[in-house]
Amino acid sequence: MKDFTERSSTPVSSPLSPTPVNDSALRLFELITTSWVSAAVGAAELGIADVMSQTPTPVDQIAKRVGADTDALGRLLRACADLDLVAETSTGVFTLTELGAALRTDSPHSMRGYARWLNSPAERSTMGHLADAVRTGGPVFEAVHGAPVWTYMRAHPESAALFDQGMTDISAQLTRTLSREYDFGDSRLLIDVGGGKGRLLSLILQTHPHLRGVLYDRPEVVDDVDPALTQGALAQRCRVEGGDFLTSVPTGGDTYLLASVIHNWNDEDSTRILTHCRHAMAPQGRVLLAEILMPEEPAAARTAKFMDLSMLVHCDGRQRTRAEFTALLDRSGLRLNRIVPCSGVSVVEAVAA
């Protein structure tokens, strides 16, 4: 009897034959299981990177430091070595790589908060209903959690804190280059609308000593801001205000910055926010939207396209094209002046119409 496990160039038609592995199926398998990769990175929840360094350390010592099972942690680190987050220098002995160091809490490039948020129950359960959002054309967060996303955050402070830290991480890393690559030379008073904990504003003020700043966000957010804004030299050049930008924004600024804010809102609410900025800004003022632009033509802008799906599921927001930003600004009494590409995001610069 023929051994059907033998390799043969002749197709075998017997029903006992194994089905040949298909390249498309393998590729789909890789795509389908990317959630496993995200979960492995999301184990940053354990604080593993915080107790590791470039010094080779046995897994049992790491497990003791983070309060984990030695065998299970070894299996996790073995997988993370394939992601270049750690390196296994000998059996059961690991070091932290440069990439993995960005999962440390104290890293200037830290993405730990974002990894924790994307793997939180609130986030995972929401994205699991993407198909429902596509069927209905609107966000599913309320259907999944019983309240719209911002209402839910106010009622669940632990989730809100995790979300805020995640957004601080991703916004800071995507937008940090605009402090150097956008010309703030003509600005004097910068209002950071929806600026979270103030990490970006702190960086901009440090880079541009002539600037004064106002950090403006929800009261519960600005109760715990970046200490750099409230202590030391920057405290003399910055004030912190709590409020609701759907109702009003601080007046008198010549530059209003909304970094990764407008993509969270539908056109109606975005128009309201931008109109408040238009009415509040000083004569010859400008509004800056730091966003990841959706390309006008099909292109490899993968980040924009998948972030757009996240906006669809969560909050009825969207990533917008240049034409869509132009129309949005027109409805808000503003005019698109130019778009300044930066390393992480683009700055959509608008002036009074």
CSV table of N, CA and C in Angstrom, one decimal, residues 188-192 197-206 209 211-216 222 225-241:
chain,number,residue,atom,x,y,z
A,188,ARG,N,2.6,82.6,20.0
A,188,ARG,CA,3.0,83.2,21.3
A,188,ARG,C,2.2,82.4,22.4
A,189,LEU,N,0.9,82.2,22.2
A,189,LEU,CA,0.1,81.5,23.1
A,189,LEU,C,-0.5,80.3,22.5
A,190,LEU,N,-0.1,79.1,22.9
A,190,LEU,CA,-0.6,77.8,22.3
A,190,LEU,C,-1.6,77.2,23.2
A,191,ILE,N,-2.8,77.0,22.7
A,191,ILE,CA,-3.9,76.3,23.4
A,191,ILE,C,-3.9,74.8,23.0
A,192,ASP,N,-3.6,73.9,23.8
A,192,ASP,CA,-3.6,72.5,23.5
A,192,ASP,C,-4.9,71.9,23.9
A,197,LYS,N,-2.7,64.5,29.3
A,197,LYS,CA,-1.8,64.8,30.5
A,197,LYS,C,-0.8,65.9,30.2
A,198,GLY,N,-0.7,66.3,29.0
A,198,GLY,CA,0.2,67.4,28.7
A,198,GLY,C,1.6,67.0,28.2
A,199,ARG,N,1.7,65.8,27.9
A,199,ARG,CA,3.1,65.3,27.5
A,199,ARG,C,3.6,66.0,26.2
A,200,LEU,N,2.7,66.1,25.2
A,200,LEU,CA,3.1,66.8,24.0
A,200,LEU,C,3.3,68.3,24.2
A,201,LEU,N,2.4,68.9,25.0
A,201,LEU,CA,2.6,70.4,25.2
A,201,LEU,C,3.9,70.6,26.0
A,202,SER,N,4.2,69.8,26.9
A,202,SER,CA,5.5,69.9,27.6
A,202,SER,C,6.7,69.9,26.7
A,203,LEU,N,6.6,69.0,25.7
A,203,LEU,CA,7.7,68.9,24.8
A,203,LEU,C,7.8,70.1,23.9
A,204,ILE,N,6.7,70.6,23.4
A,204,ILE,CA,6.7,71.8,22.6
A,204,ILE,C,7.2,73.0,23.3
A,205,LEU,N,6.8,73.2,24.6
A,205,LEU,CA,7.3,74.3,25.3
A,205,LEU,C,8.7,74.2,25.6
A,206,GLN,N,9.2,73.0,25.8
A,206,GLN,CA,10.7,72.9,26.1
A,206,GLN,C,11.5,73.2,24.8
A,209,PRO,N,11.2,78.0,23.7
A,209,PRO,CA,11.2,78.8,24.9
A,209,PRO,C,10.4,80.0,24.9
A,211,LEU,N,7.4,80.3,23.8
A,211,LEU,CA,6.0,80.0,23.8
A,211,LEU,C,5.4,80.0,25.2
A,212,ARG,N,4.1,80.4,25.4
A,212,ARG,CA,3.3,80.1,26.5
A,212,ARG,C,2.3,79.1,26.1
A,213,GLY,N,1.8,78.3,27.1
A,213,GLY,CA,0.8,77.3,26.7
A,213,GLY,C,-0.4,77.2,27.7
A,214,VAL,N,-1.5,76.6,27.2
A,214,VAL,CA,-2.6,76.3,28.0
A,214,VAL,C,-3.0,74.8,27.7
A,215,LEU,N,-3.0,74.0,28.7
A,215,LEU,CA,-3.5,72.6,28.6
A,215,LEU,C,-4.9,72.6,28.9
A,216,TYR,N,-5.8,72.1,28.0
A,216,TYR,CA,-7.2,72.1,28.2
A,216,TYR,C,-7.8,70.7,27.9
A,222,VAL,N,-7.1,66.5,33.6
A,222,VAL,CA,-6.1,67.5,34.0
A,222,VAL,C,-5.9,67.5,35.5
A,225,VAL,N,-1.8,65.9,35.7
A,225,VAL,CA,-1.0,66.2,34.5
A,225,VAL,C,0.4,65.9,34.6
A,226,ASP,N,1.1,66.0,33.5
A,226,ASP,CA,2.6,65.9,33.5
A,226,ASP,C,3.2,66.9,34.5
A,227,PRO,N,3.9,66.4,35.5
A,227,PRO,CA,4.5,67.3,36.5
A,227,PRO,C,5.4,68.4,35.9
A,228,ALA,N,5.9,68.2,34.7
A,228,ALA,CA,6.8,69.2,34.1
A,228,ALA,C,6.0,70.5,33.8
A,229,LEU,N,4.7,70.4,33.7
A,229,LEU,CA,3.9,71.6,33.4
A,229,LEU,C,3.5,72.4,34.6
A,230,THR,N,3.6,71.7,35.8
A,230,THR,CA,3.1,72.4,37.0
A,230,THR,C,4.3,72.6,38.0
A,231,GLN,N,5.5,72.1,37.7
A,231,GLN,CA,6.6,72.3,38.5
A,231,GLN,C,7.8,72.8,37.7
A,232,GLY,N,8.7,73.6,38.3
A,232,GLY,CA,9.9,74.1,37.6
A,232,GLY,C,9.6,75.2,36.6
A,233,ALA,N,10.5,75.4,35.7
A,233,ALA,CA,10.4,76.5,34.8
A,233,ALA,C,9.2,76.6,33.9
A,234,LEU,N,8.7,75.4,33.4
A,234,LEU,CA,7.5,75.4,32.5
A,234,LEU,C,6.3,75.9,33.2
A,235,ALA,N,6.2,75.7,34.5
A,235,ALA,CA,5.0,76.1,35.3
A,235,ALA,C,4.8,77.6,35.2
A,236,GLN,N,5.8,78.4,34.9
A,236,GLN,CA,5.7,79.8,34.8
A,236,GLN,C,5.1,80.2,33.4
A,237,ARG,N,5.2,79.3,32.5
A,237,ARG,CA,4.8,79.6,31.1
A,237,ARG,C,3.5,78.8,30.7
A,238,CYS,N,2.9,78.1,31.6
A,238,CYS,CA,1.8,77.2,31.3
A,238,CYS,C,0.7,77.2,32.4
A,239,ARG,N,-0.5,77.2,31.9
A,239,ARG,CA,-1.6,77.0,32.9
A,239,ARG,C,-2.5,75.8,32.4
A,240,VAL,N,-3.2,75.3,33.4
A,240,VAL,CA,-4.0,74.1,33.1
A,240,VAL,C,-5.5,74.4,33.4
A,241,GLU,N,-6.3,74.1,32.4
A,241,GLU,CA,-7.8,74.4,32.6
A,241,GLU,C,-8.6,73.1,32.3
